[in-house]
Amino acid sequence: MAAHMNIQTHDRLLIIDFGSQVTQLIARRLRELNVYCEIHPYQNVTMDFVHKMAPKAVIFSGGPDSVVREGSPRPPQEIFDYGVPILGICYGQQVMMQQLGGKVEGGKISGGGGTAEFGRAYVKPRGEKLAVLDGWFQNDDDHEQVWMSHGDHVSKLAPGFEVYGTSPNAPYAITADVSRNFYAVQFHPEVHHTPNGAKLYENFVRAAGFSGDWTMGAYREEAIRKIREQVGDKQVICGLSGGVDSSVAAVLIHEAIGDQLTCVFVDHGLLRMNEADEVVSMFRDNYNIPLIHADESELFLGELDGVSDPETKRKIIGRLFIDVFQKHANAIEGAEFLAQGTLYPDVIESVSFSGGPSVTIKSHHNVGGLPEKMGLKLVEPLRELFKDEVRALGRELGLPDSFIGRHPFPGPGLAIRCPGEITRQKLEILRKADAVYIDQIRKHGLYNEIWQAFVAILPVRTVGVMGDGRTYDFACALRAVTSVDGMTADYYPYSHEFLGETATRIINEVEGINRVTYDITSKPPGTIEWE
Ligand code: XMP
């Protein structure tokens, strides 16, 4: 079921996805403007669909194909008669020109003399001032940095279009048919490297008459109404992990249906120091949410005994998690729904026609397949949100900032921060070292600058000297990365003072560690976790 069918009260914008790597960023820019939008792959966008969704404006994304290739992606021709403003980006521009009577030529990507363009470019104004460019060119000598990434180019404008901006390699960098509110640009205004790009989106949605009614307060009320409608008087189960997504989903659903919600918290014995107690006290005591604390650490650690292969660890944990969850959920009388903290990026990824990565780097831990196995229907109240919007909703629901701002923590927990065999002793040492490290980060005011930070305990012992004695203890590695989405990451540039102080504290305060290293690998080529 398409999410848009449920949304009745917001102004809506439709993004037709032609497969660009950065389509999600268009949605980000729009959401930042309090505009509700949805991305749909072009194959799904029929006029029937458009009439049902009733968008107030449409954006065509970029894409990897060439419009001169027969059979390449198109939106329905009638969308140009639908009567709403349209903005075409890159491939989207070329599609517009081609379908409206202009011409596009294939670029010569190699061989010189072509007009293919990749990377930074500068656009200068041409002709009259265009309202959607307000805040761009102040005078004719001005230029704006933009990000280009195209092989083909428009060689003839469609009737009714004028040029409003050019770059050395893109004579039709900015074009528009103002009378119909059609705008088409050759560059990508949604990316970081088009510094003034957000302004273009802002002006576009303003011209399209959006009121900016997509606020978290409104979202919360609507989500609550929808949950009540969907669930009626039935029981709902929610798997709590202690992470932000499942927590926000749980609190929201609890607000909607109260005691019809029971949370199941599977404690696999691979959590951080005090984590289980914190989750239980927050949800059971603070929010009064019925909560089953399934302490299954014996089971998990037992099955992991002697296992050192990373994928085997992940598979064992994933399988046990499902078994255990099922066992506890079955005990809940009359449950018909399973709540999940699925986010919008997961939804888009699963419908993406360009496909996901073809190689499994790591098998991610999730509860996919559970609903079918248990015959449960899904409640996914965060399906329309991005991660930072989930955080905003959490704040709206009164979850403490310290909780909402927490770094991500992987489903398999400390198992993947303990390369080699997992033992209780190593887990104990790891928990203590991690707690000291995080305390250091907080004390130095760095926690919110870092995407994720943790300690990994290494499967080697090294020799040291403390006091007058020899030590032979574990080495550990500190990890801290900056990232926007976890897909790529860079190591955090701590000062040497910070690193030195932290190493000293860990060695002094944590028995079992006598050597501390700092991991300065970026992703790629590394991954964030060690396994
Ligand atoms: P990697 O190590 O692949 O991690 O660079 C990227 C992000 O994903 C988290 N991660 C996981 N999260 N289940 C999760 O819920 C998993 O199996 C899992 N493995 C890695 C990791 O902590 C980082 O934020």
JSON list of C-alpha atoms in Angstrom, two decimals, residues 107-245:
[
{"chain": "A", "resi": 107, "resn": "GLY", "atom": "CA", "xyz": [27.30, 13.79, -25.05]},
{"chain": "A", "resi": 108, "resn": "LYS", "atom": "CA", "xyz": [30.73, 12.60, -25.95]},
{"chain": "A", "resi": 109, "resn": "ILE", "atom": "CA", "xyz": [31.92, 11.59, -22.55]},
{"chain": "A", "resi": 110, "resn": "SER", "atom": "CA", "xyz": [35.39, 10.74, -23.79]},
{"chain": "A", "resi": 111, "resn": "GLY", "atom": "CA", "xyz": [37.16, 11.96, -26.85]},
{"chain": "A", "resi": 112, "resn": "GLY", "atom": "CA", "xyz": [37.11, 15.66, -26.14]},
{"chain": "A", "resi": 113, "resn": "GLY", "atom": "CA", "xyz": [34.97, 18.36, -27.63]},
{"chain": "A", "resi": 114, "resn": "GLY", "atom": "CA", "xyz": [31.83, 16.99, -26.02]},
{"chain": "A", "resi": 115, "resn": "THR", "atom": "CA", "xyz": [29.67, 18.73, -23.52]},
{"chain": "A", "resi": 116, "resn": "ALA", "atom": "CA", "xyz": [29.64, 16.10, -20.86]},
{"chain": "A", "resi": 117, "resn": "GLU", "atom": "CA", "xyz": [30.33, 17.77, -17.55]},
{"chain": "A", "resi": 118, "resn": "PHE", "atom": "CA", "xyz": [31.08, 16.30, -14.17]},
{"chain": "A", "resi": 119, "resn": "GLY", "atom": "CA", "xyz": [31.74, 18.28, -11.06]},
{"chain": "A", "resi": 120, "resn": "ARG", "atom": "CA", "xyz": [31.88, 21.92, -10.11]},
{"chain": "A", "resi": 121, "resn": "ALA", "atom": "CA", "xyz": [30.72, 24.55, -12.59]},
{"chain": "A", "resi": 122, "resn": "TYR", "atom": "CA", "xyz": [29.70, 28.18, -12.45]},
{"chain": "A", "resi": 123, "resn": "VAL", "atom": "CA", "xyz": [26.40, 29.47, -13.74]},
{"chain": "A", "resi": 124, "resn": "LYS", "atom": "CA", "xyz": [25.86, 33.07, -14.86]},
{"chain": "A", "resi": 125, "resn": "PRO", "atom": "CA", "xyz": [22.52, 34.80, -15.23]},
{"chain": "A", "resi": 126, "resn": "ARG", "atom": "CA", "xyz": [20.95, 35.42, -18.60]},
{"chain": "A", "resi": 127, "resn": "GLY", "atom": "CA", "xyz": [17.87, 37.29, -19.65]},
{"chain": "A", "resi": 128, "resn": "GLU", "atom": "CA", "xyz": [15.29, 38.54, -17.21]},
{"chain": "A", "resi": 129, "resn": "LYS", "atom": "CA", "xyz": [15.32, 37.85, -13.51]},
{"chain": "A", "resi": 130, "resn": "LEU", "atom": "CA", "xyz": [13.56, 34.62, -12.71]},
{"chain": "A", "resi": 131, "resn": "ALA", "atom": "CA", "xyz": [11.49, 34.56, -9.50]},
{"chain": "A", "resi": 132, "resn": "VAL", "atom": "CA", "xyz": [12.61, 31.04, -8.58]},
{"chain": "A", "resi": 133, "resn": "LEU", "atom": "CA", "xyz": [16.18, 32.34, -8.63]},
{"chain": "A", "resi": 134, "resn": "ASP", "atom": "CA", "xyz": [15.52, 34.99, -5.98]},
{"chain": "A", "resi": 135, "resn": "GLY", "atom": "CA", "xyz": [18.56, 35.10, -3.73]},
{"chain": "A", "resi": 136, "resn": "TRP", "atom": "CA", "xyz": [20.82, 33.91, -6.53]},
{"chain": "A", "resi": 137, "resn": "PHE", "atom": "CA", "xyz": [22.37, 36.40, -8.93]},
{"chain": "A", "resi": 138, "resn": "GLN", "atom": "CA", "xyz": [22.57, 39.94, -7.58]},
{"chain": "A", "resi": 139, "resn": "ASN", "atom": "CA", "xyz": [23.93, 41.39, -10.82]},
{"chain": "A", "resi": 140, "resn": "ASP", "atom": "CA", "xyz": [24.99, 40.26, -14.29]},
{"chain": "A", "resi": 141, "resn": "ASP", "atom": "CA", "xyz": [28.59, 39.62, -13.26]},
{"chain": "A", "resi": 142, "resn": "ASP", "atom": "CA", "xyz": [27.55, 37.25, -10.55]},
{"chain": "A", "resi": 143, "resn": "HIS", "atom": "CA", "xyz": [28.05, 33.59, -10.78]},
{"chain": "A", "resi": 144, "resn": "GLU", "atom": "CA", "xyz": [26.84, 30.72, -8.65]},
{"chain": "A", "resi": 145, "resn": "GLN", "atom": "CA", "xyz": [28.65, 27.50, -8.01]},
{"chain": "A", "resi": 146, "resn": "VAL", "atom": "CA", "xyz": [26.63, 24.45, -9.06]},
{"chain": "A", "resi": 147, "resn": "TRP", "atom": "CA", "xyz": [27.24, 20.72, -9.34]},
{"chain": "A", "resi": 148, "resn": "MET", "atom": "CA", "xyz": [26.94, 19.18, -12.79]},
{"chain": "A", "resi": 149, "resn": "SER", "atom": "CA", "xyz": [26.88, 15.51, -13.62]},
{"chain": "A", "resi": 150, "resn": "HIS", "atom": "CA", "xyz": [25.64, 14.85, -17.13]},
{"chain": "A", "resi": 151, "resn": "GLY", "atom": "CA", "xyz": [26.70, 13.16, -20.33]},
{"chain": "A", "resi": 152, "resn": "ASP", "atom": "CA", "xyz": [23.87, 14.35, -22.57]},
{"chain": "A", "resi": 153, "resn": "HIS", "atom": "CA", "xyz": [22.75, 17.92, -23.06]},
{"chain": "A", "resi": 154, "resn": "VAL", "atom": "CA", "xyz": [19.78, 19.88, -24.32]},
{"chain": "A", "resi": 155, "resn": "SER", "atom": "CA", "xyz": [20.49, 21.18, -27.81]},
{"chain": "A", "resi": 156, "resn": "LYS", "atom": "CA", "xyz": [17.15, 22.85, -28.53]},
{"chain": "A", "resi": 157, "resn": "LEU", "atom": "CA", "xyz": [14.70, 24.29, -26.06]},
{"chain": "A", "resi": 158, "resn": "ALA", "atom": "CA", "xyz": [11.07, 23.21, -26.08]},
{"chain": "A", "resi": 159, "resn": "PRO", "atom": "CA", "xyz": [8.63, 25.89, -27.27]},
{"chain": "A", "resi": 160, "resn": "GLY", "atom": "CA", "xyz": [7.74, 28.37, -24.55]},
{"chain": "A", "resi": 161, "resn": "PHE", "atom": "CA", "xyz": [11.05, 27.91, -22.66]},
{"chain": "A", "resi": 162, "resn": "GLU", "atom": "CA", "xyz": [13.65, 30.63, -22.17]},
{"chain": "A", "resi": 163, "resn": "VAL", "atom": "CA", "xyz": [17.21, 30.49, -20.87]},
{"chain": "A", "resi": 164, "resn": "TYR", "atom": "CA", "xyz": [17.89, 32.14, -17.50]},
{"chain": "A", "resi": 165, "resn": "GLY", "atom": "CA", "xyz": [21.35, 30.84, -16.71]},
{"chain": "A", "resi": 166, "resn": "THR", "atom": "CA", "xyz": [24.33, 29.42, -18.58]},
{"chain": "A", "resi": 167, "resn": "SER", "atom": "CA", "xyz": [27.61, 27.77, -17.71]},
{"chain": "A", "resi": 168, "resn": "PRO", "atom": "CA", "xyz": [30.59, 27.39, -20.04]},
{"chain": "A", "resi": 169, "resn": "ASN", "atom": "CA", "xyz": [29.55, 23.84, -20.94]},
{"chain": "A", "resi": 170, "resn": "ALA", "atom": "CA", "xyz": [25.81, 24.08, -20.41]},
{"chain": "A", "resi": 171, "resn": "PRO", "atom": "CA", "xyz": [24.20, 26.86, -22.46]},
{"chain": "A", "resi": 172, "resn": "TYR", "atom": "CA", "xyz": [20.85, 25.73, -21.05]},
{"chain": "A", "resi": 173, "resn": "ALA", "atom": "CA", "xyz": [21.88, 25.42, -17.42]},
{"chain": "A", "resi": 174, "resn": "ILE", "atom": "CA", "xyz": [18.70, 27.13, -16.17]},
{"chain": "A", "resi": 175, "resn": "THR", "atom": "CA", "xyz": [15.58, 27.22, -18.31]},
{"chain": "A", "resi": 176, "resn": "ALA", "atom": "CA", "xyz": [11.92, 27.89, -17.65]},
{"chain": "A", "resi": 177, "resn": "ASP", "atom": "CA", "xyz": [8.52, 28.29, -19.18]},
{"chain": "A", "resi": 178, "resn": "VAL", "atom": "CA", "xyz": [7.26, 30.82, -16.68]},
{"chain": "A", "resi": 179, "resn": "SER", "atom": "CA", "xyz": [3.70, 30.89, -18.01]},
{"chain": "A", "resi": 180, "resn": "ARG", "atom": "CA", "xyz": [3.26, 27.20, -17.18]},
{"chain": "A", "resi": 181, "resn": "ASN", "atom": "CA", "xyz": [5.49, 27.23, -14.09]},
{"chain": "A", "resi": 182, "resn": "PHE", "atom": "CA", "xyz": [7.84, 24.67, -15.64]},
{"chain": "A", "resi": 183, "resn": "TYR", "atom": "CA", "xyz": [11.48, 24.92, -14.54]},
{"chain": "A", "resi": 184, "resn": "ALA", "atom": "CA", "xyz": [14.34, 22.80, -15.77]},
{"chain": "A", "resi": 185, "resn": "VAL", "atom": "CA", "xyz": [17.97, 22.88, -14.68]},
{"chain": "A", "resi": 186, "resn": "GLN", "atom": "CA", "xyz": [20.96, 20.95, -15.90]},
{"chain": "A", "resi": 187, "resn": "PHE", "atom": "CA", "xyz": [22.72, 20.82, -12.52]},
{"chain": "A", "resi": 188, "resn": "HIS", "atom": "CA", "xyz": [21.83, 19.29, -9.16]},
{"chain": "A", "resi": 189, "resn": "PRO", "atom": "CA", "xyz": [20.54, 21.95, -6.73]},
{"chain": "A", "resi": 190, "resn": "GLU", "atom": "CA", "xyz": [19.98, 19.32, -4.01]},
{"chain": "A", "resi": 191, "resn": "VAL", "atom": "CA", "xyz": [23.65, 18.54, -3.36]},
{"chain": "A", "resi": 192, "resn": "HIS", "atom": "CA", "xyz": [26.00, 20.20, -0.98]},
{"chain": "A", "resi": 193, "resn": "HIS", "atom": "CA", "xyz": [28.21, 21.39, -3.83]},
{"chain": "A", "resi": 194, "resn": "THR", "atom": "CA", "xyz": [25.47, 23.65, -5.10]},
{"chain": "A", "resi": 195, "resn": "PRO", "atom": "CA", "xyz": [25.69, 25.90, -2.05]},
{"chain": "A", "resi": 196, "resn": "ASN", "atom": "CA", "xyz": [22.66, 28.02, -2.90]},
{"chain": "A", "resi": 197, "resn": "GLY", "atom": "CA", "xyz": [20.57, 25.12, -4.16]},
{"chain": "A", "resi": 198, "resn": "ALA", "atom": "CA", "xyz": [18.18, 25.02, -1.20]},
{"chain": "A", "resi": 199, "resn": "LYS", "atom": "CA", "xyz": [17.06, 28.51, -2.13]},
{"chain": "A", "resi": 200, "resn": "LEU", "atom": "CA", "xyz": [15.94, 27.31, -5.53]},
{"chain": "A", "resi": 201, "resn": "TYR", "atom": "CA", "xyz": [13.77, 24.62, -3.94]},
{"chain": "A", "resi": 202, "resn": "GLU", "atom": "CA", "xyz": [12.40, 27.13, -1.48]},
{"chain": "A", "resi": 203, "resn": "ASN", "atom": "CA", "xyz": [11.41, 29.53, -4.24]},
{"chain": "A", "resi": 204, "resn": "PHE", "atom": "CA", "xyz": [9.96, 26.71, -6.30]},
{"chain": "A", "resi": 205, "resn": "VAL", "atom": "CA", "xyz": [7.67, 25.43, -3.56]},
{"chain": "A", "resi": 206, "resn": "ARG", "atom": "CA", "xyz": [6.68, 28.96, -2.68]},
{"chain": "A", "resi": 207, "resn": "ALA", "atom": "CA", "xyz": [5.75, 29.60, -6.32]},
{"chain": "A", "resi": 208, "resn": "ALA", "atom": "CA", "xyz": [3.75, 26.38, -6.22]},
{"chain": "A", "resi": 209, "resn": "GLY", "atom": "CA", "xyz": [1.80, 27.67, -3.23]},
{"chain": "A", "resi": 210, "resn": "PHE", "atom": "CA", "xyz": [3.01, 25.33, -0.49]},
{"chain": "A", "resi": 211, "resn": "SER", "atom": "CA", "xyz": [2.22, 26.60, 2.99]},
{"chain": "A", "resi": 212, "resn": "GLY", "atom": "CA", "xyz": [4.96, 24.63, 4.78]},
{"chain": "A", "resi": 213, "resn": "ASP", "atom": "CA", "xyz": [2.45, 22.65, 6.84]},
{"chain": "A", "resi": 214, "resn": "TRP", "atom": "CA", "xyz": [4.64, 19.60, 7.40]},
{"chain": "A", "resi": 215, "resn": "THR", "atom": "CA", "xyz": [5.45, 20.06, 11.10]},
{"chain": "A", "resi": 216, "resn": "MET", "atom": "CA", "xyz": [6.18, 17.45, 13.72]},
{"chain": "A", "resi": 217, "resn": "GLY", "atom": "CA", "xyz": [3.22, 18.53, 15.85]},
{"chain": "A", "resi": 218, "resn": "ALA", "atom": "CA", "xyz": [0.90, 17.95, 12.90]},
{"chain": "A", "resi": 219, "resn": "TYR", "atom": "CA", "xyz": [2.64, 14.70, 12.06]},
{"chain": "A", "resi": 220, "resn": "ARG", "atom": "CA", "xyz": [2.25, 13.40, 15.59]},
{"chain": "A", "resi": 221, "resn": "GLU", "atom": "CA", "xyz": [-1.50, 14.02, 15.67]},
{"chain": "A", "resi": 222, "resn": "GLU", "atom": "CA", "xyz": [-2.03, 12.52, 12.27]},
{"chain": "A", "resi": 223, "resn": "ALA", "atom": "CA", "xyz": [0.10, 9.48, 13.08]},
{"chain": "A", "resi": 224, "resn": "ILE", "atom": "CA", "xyz": [-1.88, 8.86, 16.26]},
{"chain": "A", "resi": 225, "resn": "ARG", "atom": "CA", "xyz": [-5.15, 9.06, 14.39]},
{"chain": "A", "resi": 226, "resn": "LYS", "atom": "CA", "xyz": [-3.89, 6.64, 11.76]},
{"chain": "A", "resi": 227, "resn": "ILE", "atom": "CA", "xyz": [-2.59, 4.12, 14.33]},
{"chain": "A", "resi": 228, "resn": "ARG", "atom": "CA", "xyz": [-5.99, 4.13, 16.08]},
{"chain": "A", "resi": 229, "resn": "GLU", "atom": "CA", "xyz": [-7.75, 3.65, 12.78]},
{"chain": "A", "resi": 230, "resn": "GLN", "atom": "CA", "xyz": [-5.50, 0.79, 11.72]},
{"chain": "A", "resi": 231, "resn": "VAL", "atom": "CA", "xyz": [-5.38, -1.08, 15.00]},
{"chain": "A", "resi": 232, "resn": "GLY", "atom": "CA", "xyz": [-8.89, -0.64, 16.39]},
{"chain": "A", "resi": 233, "resn": "ASP", "atom": "CA", "xyz": [-9.14, -2.54, 19.67]},
{"chain": "A", "resi": 234, "resn": "LYS", "atom": "CA", "xyz": [-6.52, -5.15, 18.80]},
{"chain": "A", "resi": 235, "resn": "GLN", "atom": "CA", "xyz": [-3.22, -5.86, 20.58]},
{"chain": "A", "resi": 236, "resn": "VAL", "atom": "CA", "xyz": [0.13, -4.69, 19.21]},
{"chain": "A", "resi": 237, "resn": "ILE", "atom": "CA", "xyz": [3.62, -6.05, 19.93]},
{"chain": "A", "resi": 238, "resn": "CYS", "atom": "CA", "xyz": [6.71, -3.91, 19.52]},
{"chain": "A", "resi": 239, "resn": "GLY", "atom": "CA", "xyz": [10.30, -5.11, 19.64]},
{"chain": "A", "resi": 240, "resn": "LEU", "atom": "CA", "xyz": [12.32, -2.58, 21.62]},
{"chain": "A", "resi": 241, "resn": "SER", "atom": "CA", "xyz": [16.05, -2.49, 21.00]},
{"chain": "A", "resi": 242, "resn": "GLY", "atom": "CA", "xyz": [16.86, 0.58, 23.04]},
{"chain": "A", "resi": 243, "resn": "GLY", "atom": "CA", "xyz": [17.63, 2.41, 19.82]},
{"chain": "A", "resi": 244, "resn": "VAL", "atom": "CA", "xyz": [15.99, 5.66, 18.82]},
{"chain": "A", "resi": 245, "resn": "ASP", "atom": "CA", "xyz": [13.71, 4.33, 16.07]}
]
